[in-house]
Each structure stands twice: as structure tokens, then as C-alpha cells.
Amino acid sequence: MTWVVYLINCLVDNRPKYYGREYHGMVSREEADQLLSVAEGSYLIRESQRQPGTYTLALRFGNQTKNFRLYHDGKHFVGEKRFESIHDLVTDGLITLYIETKAAEYIAKMTINPIYEHIGYTTLNKEPTLKKHLPVCKEVPDGPAPQGERVDEEKGLTSLVRRATLKDNVHTTKYEKVHNFKVHTFRGPHWCEYCANFMWGLIAQGVKCADCGLNVHKQCSKMVPNDCKPDLKHVKKVYSCDLTTLVKAHNSKRPMVVDMCIQEIESRGVQSEGLYRISGFSDLIEDVKLAFDRDGEKADISVNVYEDINIITGALKLYFRDLPIPLITYDAYPRFMEAAKITDPDKRLEAHHEGLKLLPPAHCETLCYLMAHLKRVTQNDKDNLMNAENLGIVFGPTLMRAPDLDAMTALNDIRYQRQVVETLIKNEDILF
């Protein structure tokens, strides 16, 4: 079967400014059907007789006239796709109608035997060896330093941090991550990387993962496993980036911001009075943020560049505040709020443990590491004057945010947020 896009011309006074000669005014379905019977692929726009001010696209396909409610918000659309011109909308519609009519059975079955697991994305994106990173939160027995370890890199770190560094080199953590699919318009012919079939249409032919670049049909995207391996060319910043996306892109256990800032703080500032409570100069904190966004793990946050340790603590707190999904996620938030309100200590601790199970692995690993660090901060509270309660006040609203609650409820939650963080710090050796 062949067809061409065929405009039924008409000159009508007082037509909407965004329609042209395809506009026929207030004609009935029957009149539209008669006008369009001249050729397959012909179309016109008519105004509804029952609802003046609303418009219908009448399109001839398969020897039938199909009617679609037509909208305009700067672009023309009848469904999800938006077009600059009616001609493009009709062309794309005819392609879609033809594919869905002639290949409906095949489309329904095309996800059954995907190439994805055999020759596609998973083969090209093997998990590389985990890079060496800084400390985790659990203590391990003393042992010899890894061969070739530079002494100056660990100078000034506590023995606990040095031991944790060794443990981090032994264990590899693999995090599951869902794909971040966005509707995408492909230029030139493209094939789905899940089912290997052609992606049809003029625009918005499928979806593309914004983090790893995987291209698939929209219907295939529902079948793709949660195995996104973000590519650094797609992940262009550190701050305000989804935590799991960032650690997957850098193949690390935790965000390098967290590791590097805590290493710097523990090497020279853990006894600083008002640690985390006193704010650093905001312009310099912004400089640290820009340095991480620009240079990643090569960012220089040493004492030679930022003498005031409060700048580093401020940069760390800003990282957590800027997370699109908080470290204690929206899904886990209600469970932690309930846990904080329990009066029995043992039951409250168990409820916090259940809340931790709701966190994505990368979030839980990062929270574990942070709480162990804050526990070490409290062990110096005679000098820094920061006990678990004080740190809870600072980090409660930083690590957790109320999901779409009204202002009054969110305000009331602040004291429970503080209690949650305080409990996590005091019991980090039990909970993690």
C-alpha cells in the first residue's frame, strides 16, 4: 500500500492564526469524510459543532476517516509528541498508523527474544575493576599497607581511617541502578538496542537513557533490567547529581566528595571547635563545589588552598543538600519518622534498622561511612563541642527532606529528623 500526505485546501475567514489552508471551519464529520475520500493520506482540520473552540484533525487512512482531538500550546499535538507543523504531525501519524496496523502482532512479540543480553549493551559495558578509594565505616584488624602505598597520602590520618582504607581495597560493591530514560528524537535511522528493531517516526521515535546513552523503544524500556552503567560523558557534574548515578559513573563505592572531604576533615580538623556548626565563607564553599564539578577526584581541597576547615565541612553539607534524592530517601523517610517517635529504646533501634533496609545500597553505604565519621567527631567533643545531639541538629535537615508535605508538617518533622541522625550516630556500630 502507498500513500502521500495530501492537504485538502480551503480558505476560511477568521481561522486560528496557527492553522493554515488545512482549516475548514465548522464542518460535520460527514462533510469531512466526503472531502477526504479523494485520497489516502489526505487530511483537514475542522472546528467542533458541539464544542466551538475545540478542533479535530480528520485523517484518511485505510479507506476510513479517523478523527483526533487536536491541541496547540505553541506546538501541535494529539498525544505525547509535539510538532512544529501540522504537516509533520500528519506524516508521523501516518507512519505510526501504518506500522501499528500492518505489524501489530510483530510489535507485540518483539520484546520476547531481545538481543540485549546477548550482543548488546551488557556485553559492551562490562563492569570494570573497582578503583581504590578511601575509608569505609567499619574497623578491620591492623595489617601491612598495600605495596607501593605512598606514605605521604596517609600522613595525619587516624589509624582507624588507615585500616578502613585497606578494607575498601578488598571489597567490590555493585549497585543496581534504573535507567534514566527520556523521550528522544533520533536523527537518521536508528535501531532499538533491546529488541534490534527499527525505531519509526519523524520525531520522538524512542527513549534514550540520559546517564548511559542506551537507545530503546518506549515499550522496550519497560523490559530493560535495572543495570544502567552511567558514562562520564553523560554525567557532567558531581553536585546535584543522583548519588547512585555518580558512584556508578566513577565506579566507586561512595561519592568522591564524601570520601575526600571526610579524609581532609579527619586529617586536620576533627578537633576544631564548632565543627560542622560553624559556617565557612559561602563564596569559597561554592569554589569547592565548582572544583569538584570541574575536576572530580583531582580537585585540590588541601590546607594549601582552603586553610579554614569550615569551608570543607560546608562543601560536604552542601553536597548532601543538593542531592536530587536525599541521602535518606523519600521512600524511607516515613519509616524513619515513625521510628523516631517510638519510646521503647530497643523497638526504636529495630525500627531504624528496618528503615535502613529501604535505602538503595549506594545511599546506605554512604550513610554508614558518614555516621562512622560523625561518631569519631563526637569522640573529640571535649575539643570540638559537637556531641551527637548537636550533629543531629546540623545534619537532620541536611540528610532527609519531607516528601511533599505542607510547611507546618515539615516544620514539626525537624525535631524527629534530629533524633534520627542522633540515633544513627550513637548506634552506628550496631545499625550498620
CSV table of C-alpha atoms in Angstrom, one decimal:
chain,number,residue,atom,x,y,z
A,1,MET,CA,0.0,0.0,0.0
A,2,THR,CA,1.2,3.5,-0.8
A,3,TRP,CA,0.0,6.9,0.3
A,4,VAL,CA,1.1,10.5,0.3
A,5,VAL,CA,0.3,13.3,2.7
A,6,TYR,CA,-2.5,15.2,0.9
A,7,LEU,CA,-3.7,18.6,2.2
A,8,ILE,CA,-7.4,19.4,1.5
A,9,ASN,CA,-7.2,23.2,0.8
A,10,CYS,CA,-9.7,25.7,2.0
A,11,LEU,CA,-9.8,29.4,2.6
A,12,VAL,CA,-11.8,30.4,5.7
A,13,ASP,CA,-12.1,33.8,7.3
A,14,ASN,CA,-11.3,34.2,11.0
A,15,ARG,CA,-9.3,30.9,11.2
A,16,PRO,CA,-7.0,30.4,14.2
A,17,LYS,CA,-3.6,32.0,13.5
A,18,TYR,CA,-1.7,28.7,14.0
A,19,TYR,CA,-3.7,26.9,11.3
A,20,GLY,CA,-3.4,27.3,7.5
A,21,ARG,CA,-5.3,26.2,4.5
A,22,GLU,CA,-6.0,22.8,6.1
A,23,TYR,CA,-8.6,24.6,8.3
A,24,HIS,CA,-12.2,24.1,7.1
A,25,GLY,CA,-14.1,25.8,9.9
A,26,MET,CA,-17.2,24.2,11.4
A,27,VAL,CA,-17.9,21.2,9.2
A,28,SER,CA,-19.6,18.0,10.2
A,29,ARG,CA,-17.9,14.6,10.4
A,30,GLU,CA,-19.9,13.5,7.3
A,31,GLU,CA,-18.7,16.5,5.3
A,32,ALA,CA,-15.2,15.9,6.3
A,33,ASP,CA,-15.4,12.2,5.4
A,34,GLN,CA,-16.7,13.2,1.9
A,35,LEU,CA,-13.9,15.7,1.4
A,36,LEU,CA,-11.2,13.3,2.4
A,37,SER,CA,-12.5,10.4,0.3
A,38,VAL,CA,-10.4,11.7,-2.6
A,39,ALA,CA,-7.1,10.1,-1.5
A,40,GLU,CA,-5.4,8.0,1.2
A,41,GLY,CA,-3.3,10.3,3.5
A,42,SER,CA,-5.5,13.3,3.0
A,43,TYR,CA,-6.3,15.5,6.0
A,44,LEU,CA,-8.1,18.6,7.2
A,45,ILE,CA,-8.8,20.4,10.4
A,46,ARG,CA,-12.4,21.2,11.5
A,47,GLU,CA,-14.0,23.0,14.4
A,48,SER,CA,-16.3,21.0,16.6
A,49,GLN,CA,-20.0,21.9,16.1
A,50,ARG,CA,-20.9,20.6,19.6
A,51,GLN,CA,-17.9,22.3,21.3
A,52,PRO,CA,-17.0,25.5,19.5
A,53,GLY,CA,-13.4,26.5,20.1
A,54,THR,CA,-12.1,22.9,20.0
A,55,TYR,CA,-10.6,21.4,16.9
A,56,THR,CA,-10.3,18.0,15.3
A,57,LEU,CA,-7.8,16.6,12.9
A,58,ALA,CA,-9.6,14.4,10.3
A,59,LEU,CA,-7.2,12.0,8.6
A,60,ARG,CA,-7.9,9.4,5.8
A,61,PHE,CA,-6.2,6.1,6.4
A,62,GLY,CA,-7.2,2.5,5.4
A,63,ASN,CA,-10.2,3.8,3.5
A,64,GLN,CA,-11.6,5.3,6.7
A,65,THR,CA,-11.6,8.8,8.1
A,66,LYS,CA,-10.1,8.9,11.6
A,67,ASN,CA,-10.7,11.9,13.9
A,68,PHE,CA,-8.3,13.1,16.6
A,69,ARG,CA,-8.8,15.9,19.1
A,70,LEU,CA,-6.2,18.5,18.2
A,71,TYR,CA,-4.3,20.7,20.6
A,72,HIS,CA,-1.9,23.6,20.4
A,73,ASP,CA,0.4,25.0,23.1
A,74,GLY,CA,3.0,26.6,20.8
A,75,LYS,CA,3.3,23.2,19.1
A,76,HIS,CA,0.7,20.9,17.6
A,77,PHE,CA,-0.2,17.6,19.2
A,78,VAL,CA,-2.8,14.9,19.5
A,79,GLY,CA,-0.9,12.7,22.0
A,80,GLU,CA,2.5,12.9,23.7
A,81,LYS,CA,4.5,14.0,20.7
A,82,ARG,CA,4.6,17.7,19.8
A,83,PHE,CA,5.2,19.1,16.3
A,84,GLU,CA,6.2,22.4,14.8
A,85,SER,CA,3.8,21.9,11.9
A,86,ILE,CA,0.5,20.1,11.1
A,87,HIS,CA,2.3,18.5,8.1
A,88,ASP,CA,4.9,16.8,10.3
A,89,LEU,CA,2.2,15.7,12.8
A,90,VAL,CA,0.2,14.1,10.0
A,91,THR,CA,3.3,12.5,8.4
A,92,ASP,CA,4.4,11.0,11.7
A,93,GLY,CA,0.8,9.8,12.4
A,94,LEU,CA,0.5,8.0,9.1
A,95,ILE,CA,3.9,6.2,9.7
A,96,THR,CA,2.7,5.2,13.1
A,97,LEU,CA,-0.7,4.1,11.9
A,98,TYR,CA,0.8,2.0,9.1
A,99,ILE,CA,3.3,0.3,11.4
A,100,GLU,CA,0.8,-0.4,14.1
A,101,THR,CA,-1.8,-1.7,11.6
A,102,LYS,CA,0.5,-3.9,9.5
A,103,ALA,CA,2.9,-5.1,12.2
A,104,ALA,CA,0.7,-5.1,15.3
A,105,GLU,CA,1.3,-8.8,16.0
A,106,TYR,CA,5.0,-8.5,15.5
A,107,ILE,CA,5.3,-5.4,17.7
A,108,ALA,CA,3.5,-7.3,20.5
A,109,LYS,CA,6.1,-10.0,20.3
A,110,MET,CA,9.3,-8.1,19.6
A,111,THR,CA,10.3,-7.9,23.2
A,112,ILE,CA,10.1,-11.7,23.7
A,113,ASN,CA,13.5,-12.6,22.3
A,114,PRO,CA,15.7,-9.5,22.9
A,115,ILE,CA,19.3,-9.2,21.8
A,116,TYR,CA,20.0,-7.1,24.9
A,117,GLU,CA,21.6,-9.9,27.0
A,118,HIS,CA,23.5,-11.5,24.1
A,119,ILE,CA,25.2,-8.9,21.9
A,120,GLY,CA,24.0,-5.5,23.1
A,121,TYR,CA,24.5,-3.1,25.9
A,122,THR,CA,25.6,-5.6,28.6
A,123,THR,CA,28.4,-7.0,26.5
A,124,LEU,CA,29.8,-3.6,25.7
A,125,ASN,CA,29.6,-2.4,29.3
A,126,LYS,CA,31.4,-5.0,31.4
A,127,GLU,CA,31.9,-3.9,35.0
A,128,PRO,CA,35.5,-2.7,35.3
A,129,THR,CA,37.7,-3.4,38.3
A,130,LEU,CA,36.8,-1.2,41.2
A,131,LYS,CA,39.2,1.7,41.7
A,132,LYS,CA,40.9,2.2,45.1
A,133,HIS,CA,39.0,4.5,47.3
A,134,LEU,CA,39.1,5.9,50.8
A,135,PRO,CA,37.8,4.6,54.1
A,136,VAL,CA,34.6,2.7,54.9
A,137,CYS,CA,33.0,2.9,58.3
A,138,LYS,CA,33.9,-0.5,59.8
A,139,GLU,CA,37.1,-1.2,61.6
A,140,VAL,CA,39.3,-4.1,60.4
A,141,PRO,CA,42.4,-5.6,62.0
A,142,ASP,CA,45.8,-3.9,61.5
A,143,GLY,CA,47.8,-5.2,58.7
A,144,PRO,CA,50.6,-4.2,56.3
A,145,ALA,CA,50.0,-1.4,54.0
A,146,PRO,CA,49.4,-2.3,50.3
A,147,GLN,CA,52.6,-2.5,48.3
A,148,GLY,CA,53.5,0.8,46.7
A,149,GLU,CA,51.3,2.8,49.0
A,150,ARG,CA,52.7,6.3,49.3
A,151,VAL,CA,53.3,7.3,53.0
A,152,ASP,CA,52.5,11.0,52.4
A,153,GLU,CA,49.0,10.2,51.2
A,154,GLU,CA,48.1,8.8,54.6
A,155,LYS,CA,50.0,11.2,56.8
A,156,GLY,CA,47.9,12.7,59.5
A,157,LEU,CA,45.0,10.2,59.2
A,158,THR,CA,43.8,8.3,62.2
A,159,SER,CA,44.8,4.6,62.4
A,160,LEU,CA,41.1,3.8,62.1
A,161,VAL,CA,40.9,5.5,58.7
A,162,ARG,CA,44.1,3.8,57.6
A,163,ARG,CA,42.7,0.4,58.5
A,164,ALA,CA,39.4,1.2,56.8
A,165,THR,CA,41.3,2.2,53.6
A,166,LEU,CA,42.7,-1.3,53.4
A,167,LYS,CA,39.3,-2.9,53.7
A,168,ASP,CA,38.0,-0.7,50.9
A,169,ASN,CA,40.5,-2.2,48.5
A,170,VAL,CA,39.3,-5.7,49.2
A,171,HIS,CA,35.6,-5.5,48.7
A,172,THR,CA,33.8,-4.6,45.5
A,173,THR,CA,30.3,-3.3,45.7
A,174,LYS,CA,28.0,-3.5,42.7
A,175,TYR,CA,25.0,-1.2,42.8
A,176,GLU,CA,21.8,-1.7,40.8
A,177,LYS,CA,20.5,1.4,39.0
A,178,VAL,CA,17.4,2.1,36.9
A,179,HIS,CA,17.9,3.7,33.6
A,180,ASN,CA,17.0,7.4,33.3
A,181,PHE,CA,15.0,7.3,30.1
A,182,LYS,CA,13.9,10.5,28.3
A,183,VAL,CA,11.9,10.8,25.1
A,184,HIS,CA,14.4,11.4,22.3
A,185,THR,CA,14.3,12.4,18.7
A,186,PHE,CA,16.9,10.5,16.7
A,187,ARG,CA,18.5,11.9,13.5
A,188,GLY,CA,18.7,9.3,10.8
A,189,PRO,CA,17.8,5.6,11.0
A,190,HIS,CA,18.1,4.1,14.5
A,191,TRP,CA,17.5,0.6,15.9
A,192,CYS,CA,16.4,-0.4,19.3
A,193,GLU,CA,19.3,-1.7,21.5
A,194,TYR,CA,16.9,-4.0,23.3
A,195,CYS,CA,15.0,-5.7,20.5
A,196,ALA,CA,17.1,-4.7,17.5
A,197,ASN,CA,14.1,-3.5,15.6
A,198,PHE,CA,13.7,-0.2,13.7
A,199,MET,CA,12.6,2.9,15.6
A,200,TRP,CA,10.0,4.5,13.5
A,201,GLY,CA,8.5,8.0,13.3
A,202,LEU,CA,9.7,11.5,12.4
A,203,ILE,CA,10.3,12.6,16.0
A,204,ALA,CA,10.4,11.1,19.5
A,205,GLN,CA,10.9,7.7,18.0
A,206,GLY,CA,12.0,6.2,21.3
A,207,VAL,CA,13.7,6.9,24.6
A,208,LYS,CA,17.4,7.5,25.5
A,209,CYS,CA,19.0,7.0,28.9
A,210,ALA,CA,20.4,10.3,30.0
A,211,ASP,CA,23.0,8.6,32.1
A,212,CYS,CA,24.4,5.8,29.9
A,213,GLY,CA,23.0,6.6,26.4
A,214,LEU,CA,21.0,3.4,25.8
A,215,ASN,CA,18.5,3.8,23.0
A,216,VAL,CA,15.3,1.7,23.0
A,217,HIS,CA,11.6,1.8,22.0
A,218,LYS,CA,9.4,3.3,24.7
A,219,GLN,CA,7.6,-0.1,25.1
A,220,CYS,CA,11.0,-1.9,25.3
A,221,SER,CA,12.2,0.5,28.1
A,222,LYS,CA,9.7,-1.3,30.4
A,223,MET,CA,11.6,-4.5,29.9
A,224,VAL,CA,15.2,-3.3,30.3
A,225,PRO,CA,16.8,-4.5,33.5
A,226,ASN,CA,18.0,-2.1,36.2
A,227,ASP,CA,21.6,-2.3,35.0
A,228,CYS,CA,22.4,1.3,33.9
A,229,LYS,CA,26.1,1.9,33.8
A,230,PRO,CA,26.4,5.7,33.6
A,231,ASP,CA,29.0,7.1,31.2
A,232,LEU,CA,31.1,10.1,32.3
A,233,LYS,CA,30.4,11.8,29.0
A,234,HIS,CA,26.7,11.9,30.1
A,235,VAL,CA,27.3,12.7,33.8
A,236,LYS,CA,28.8,16.1,33.6
A,237,LYS,CA,28.8,17.2,37.2
A,238,VAL,CA,29.2,16.0,40.7
A,239,TYR,CA,27.0,18.2,42.8
A,240,SER,CA,23.2,17.9,42.2
A,241,CYS,CA,23.8,14.5,40.5
A,242,ASP,CA,21.9,11.4,41.6
A,243,LEU,CA,24.1,9.6,44.1
A,244,THR,CA,23.8,6.1,42.6
A,245,THR,CA,24.4,7.6,39.1
A,246,LEU,CA,27.6,9.3,40.3
A,247,VAL,CA,29.2,6.3,42.0
A,248,LYS,CA,28.3,4.1,39.1
A,249,ALA,CA,29.8,6.5,36.6
A,250,HIS,CA,33.0,6.7,38.6
A,251,ASN,CA,33.0,3.0,39.6
A,252,SER,CA,33.3,3.9,43.3
A,253,LYS,CA,31.6,2.8,46.5
A,254,ARG,CA,30.8,6.3,47.5
A,255,PRO,CA,30.8,9.8,46.0
A,256,MET,CA,34.4,11.1,45.9
A,257,VAL,CA,33.2,14.3,47.5
A,258,VAL,CA,32.3,12.4,50.6
A,259,ASP,CA,35.5,10.4,50.7
A,260,MET,CA,37.8,13.4,50.0
A,261,CYS,CA,36.1,15.9,52.3
A,262,ILE,CA,36.0,13.5,55.3
A,263,GLN,CA,39.6,12.5,54.7
A,264,GLU,CA,40.6,16.1,54.8
A,265,ILE,CA,38.5,16.9,57.9
A,266,GLU,CA,39.9,13.9,59.8
A,267,SER,CA,43.4,14.7,58.9
A,268,ARG,CA,43.4,18.3,60.2
A,269,GLY,CA,40.1,19.5,61.7
A,270,VAL,CA,38.3,16.9,63.8
A,271,GLN,CA,39.2,18.8,67.0
A,272,SER,CA,38.1,22.2,65.6
A,273,GLU,CA,35.6,23.9,67.8
A,274,GLY,CA,32.1,24.0,66.3
A,275,LEU,CA,33.0,21.6,63.6
A,276,TYR,CA,30.0,21.4,61.1
A,277,ARG,CA,28.1,24.0,63.2
A,278,ILE,CA,30.2,27.0,62.1
A,279,SER,CA,29.7,28.0,58.5
A,280,GLY,CA,32.6,28.7,56.2
A,281,PHE,CA,32.7,31.6,53.7
A,282,SER,CA,30.0,30.9,51.2
A,283,ASP,CA,32.0,32.0,48.1
A,284,LEU,CA,34.8,29.6,49.0
A,285,ILE,CA,32.3,26.8,49.6
A,286,GLU,CA,31.0,27.5,46.1
A,287,ASP,CA,34.6,27.4,44.8
A,288,VAL,CA,35.0,23.8,46.2
A,289,LYS,CA,31.7,22.8,44.6
A,290,LEU,CA,32.9,24.1,41.2
A,291,ALA,CA,36.3,22.4,41.7
A,292,PHE,CA,34.6,19.0,42.2
A,293,ASP,CA,32.2,19.6,39.2
A,294,ARG,CA,35.2,20.6,37.0
A,295,ASP,CA,38.0,18.3,38.2
A,296,GLY,CA,36.2,15.4,40.1
A,297,GLU,CA,38.6,13.4,42.2
A,298,LYS,CA,41.5,15.6,41.1
A,299,ALA,CA,40.0,18.6,42.9
A,300,ASP,CA,42.5,20.2,45.4
A,301,ILE,CA,40.9,20.8,48.8
A,302,SER,CA,44.1,20.7,50.8
A,303,VAL,CA,45.1,23.1,53.5
A,304,ASN,CA,47.3,25.0,51.0
A,305,VAL,CA,44.1,26.0,49.1
A,306,TYR,CA,41.5,26.1,51.8
A,307,GLU,CA,43.0,26.8,55.2
A,308,ASP,CA,39.7,27.1,57.0
A,309,ILE,CA,38.3,23.6,57.7
A,310,ASN,CA,34.8,25.0,57.9
A,311,ILE,CA,34.9,25.5,54.1
A,312,ILE,CA,35.4,21.8,53.6
A,313,THR,CA,32.6,20.9,56.1
A,314,GLY,CA,30.4,23.4,54.3
A,315,ALA,CA,31.1,21.8,51.0
A,316,LEU,CA,30.3,18.4,52.3
A,317,LYS,CA,27.0,19.6,53.8
A,318,LEU,CA,26.2,21.4,50.5
A,319,TYR,CA,26.7,18.2,48.6
A,320,PHE,CA,24.1,16.4,50.7
A,321,ARG,CA,21.7,19.3,50.5
A,322,ASP,CA,22.0,19.4,46.7
A,323,LEU,CA,21.2,15.7,46.1
A,324,PRO,CA,18.1,15.4,44.0
A,325,ILE,CA,17.1,12.4,46.1
A,326,PRO,CA,18.2,12.9,49.7
A,327,LEU,CA,20.7,10.5,51.3
A,328,ILE,CA,17.8,9.2,53.5
A,329,THR,CA,15.4,8.9,50.5
A,330,TYR,CA,11.8,10.0,50.2
A,331,ASP,CA,10.7,6.3,50.3
A,332,ALA,CA,12.5,5.7,53.6
A,333,TYR,CA,11.6,9.0,55.2
A,334,PRO,CA,8.2,7.9,56.7
A,335,ARG,CA,9.7,4.8,58.2
A,336,PHE,CA,12.4,6.9,59.9
A,337,MET,CA,9.9,9.4,61.2
A,338,GLU,CA,7.8,6.6,62.7
A,339,ALA,CA,11.0,5.1,64.3
A,340,ALA,CA,11.9,8.4,65.9
A,341,LYS,CA,8.5,8.6,67.7
A,342,ILE,CA,8.9,5.1,69.3
A,343,THR,CA,9.6,5.5,73.1
A,344,ASP,CA,10.9,2.0,73.8
A,345,PRO,CA,14.7,2.1,73.0
A,346,ASP,CA,15.0,-1.5,71.7
A,347,LYS,CA,12.0,-1.1,69.4
A,348,ARG,CA,13.2,2.3,68.3
A,349,LEU,CA,16.5,0.8,67.3
A,350,GLU,CA,14.9,-2.1,65.5
A,351,ALA,CA,12.7,0.4,63.6
A,352,HIS,CA,15.7,2.4,62.5
A,353,HIS,CA,17.3,-0.8,61.2
A,354,GLU,CA,14.2,-1.6,59.2
A,355,GLY,CA,14.3,1.9,57.7
A,356,LEU,CA,17.9,1.4,56.6
A,357,LYS,CA,16.8,-1.7,54.6
A,358,LEU,CA,14.7,0.7,52.4
A,359,LEU,CA,17.7,2.7,51.3
A,360,PRO,CA,19.4,2.0,47.9
A,361,PRO,CA,22.8,0.3,48.5
A,362,ALA,CA,24.9,3.3,47.5
A,363,HIS,CA,22.9,5.5,49.9
A,364,CYS,CA,23.2,3.0,52.7
A,365,GLU,CA,27.0,2.7,52.1
A,366,THR,CA,27.4,6.4,52.1
A,367,LEU,CA,25.3,6.9,55.2
A,368,CYS,CA,27.2,4.2,57.0
A,369,TYR,CA,30.5,5.9,56.2
A,370,LEU,CA,29.2,9.3,57.2
A,371,MET,CA,27.8,8.1,60.5
A,372,ALA,CA,31.1,6.4,61.4
A,373,HIS,CA,32.9,9.7,60.7
A,374,LEU,CA,30.4,11.7,62.8
A,375,LYS,CA,30.8,9.1,65.6
A,376,ARG,CA,34.6,9.9,65.5
A,377,VAL,CA,33.8,13.6,65.7
A,378,THR,CA,31.8,13.0,68.9
A,379,GLN,CA,34.7,11.2,70.4
A,380,ASN,CA,36.5,14.6,70.3
A,381,ASP,CA,33.6,16.6,71.7
A,382,LYS,CA,35.7,18.0,74.6
A,383,ASP,CA,37.6,19.9,72.0
A,384,ASN,CA,35.1,20.5,69.2
A,385,LEU,CA,32.0,20.8,71.4
A,386,MET,CA,30.0,18.7,68.9
A,387,ASN,CA,28.1,15.8,70.5
A,388,ALA,CA,25.6,13.5,68.8
A,389,GLU,CA,22.7,15.8,69.6
A,390,ASN,CA,24.4,18.9,68.2
A,391,LEU,CA,25.4,17.0,65.0
A,392,GLY,CA,21.8,15.7,64.7
A,393,ILE,CA,20.6,19.3,64.7
A,394,VAL,CA,23.0,20.2,61.9
A,395,PHE,CA,22.6,17.0,59.8
A,396,GLY,CA,18.9,16.2,60.3
A,397,PRO,CA,17.5,18.6,57.7
A,398,THR,CA,20.7,18.1,55.5
A,399,LEU,CA,20.3,14.3,55.1
A,400,MET,CA,16.5,14.0,54.9
A,401,ARG,CA,13.7,16.1,53.5
A,402,ALA,CA,10.0,15.7,53.9
A,403,PRO,CA,8.4,14.4,50.6
A,404,ASP,CA,5.8,17.0,49.5
A,405,LEU,CA,4.5,17.8,53.0
A,406,ASP,CA,2.9,21.1,53.9
A,407,ALA,CA,5.1,23.7,55.6
A,408,MET,CA,3.7,23.1,59.1
A,409,THR,CA,4.2,19.3,59.0
A,410,ALA,CA,7.7,19.8,57.6
A,411,LEU,CA,8.5,22.2,60.5
A,412,ASN,CA,7.2,19.7,63.0
A,413,ASP,CA,9.4,17.0,61.5
A,414,ILE,CA,12.6,18.8,62.1
A,415,ARG,CA,12.9,17.6,65.7
A,416,TYR,CA,12.4,14.0,64.6
A,417,GLN,CA,15.0,14.4,61.9
A,418,ARG,CA,17.4,15.5,64.5
A,419,GLN,CA,16.6,12.4,66.6
A,420,VAL,CA,17.0,10.1,63.7
A,421,VAL,CA,20.5,11.3,62.9
A,422,GLU,CA,21.4,11.3,66.6
A,423,THR,CA,20.3,7.7,66.9
A,424,LEU,CA,22.3,6.7,63.8
A,425,ILE,CA,25.4,8.3,65.2
A,426,LYS,CA,25.2,6.8,68.7
A,427,ASN,CA,24.4,3.3,67.4
A,428,GLU,CA,26.4,3.2,64.1
A,429,ASP,CA,28.3,0.2,65.2
A,430,ILE,CA,25.1,-1.7,65.8
A,431,LEU,CA,23.0,-0.5,62.9
A,432,PHE,CA,25.4,-0.8,60.1
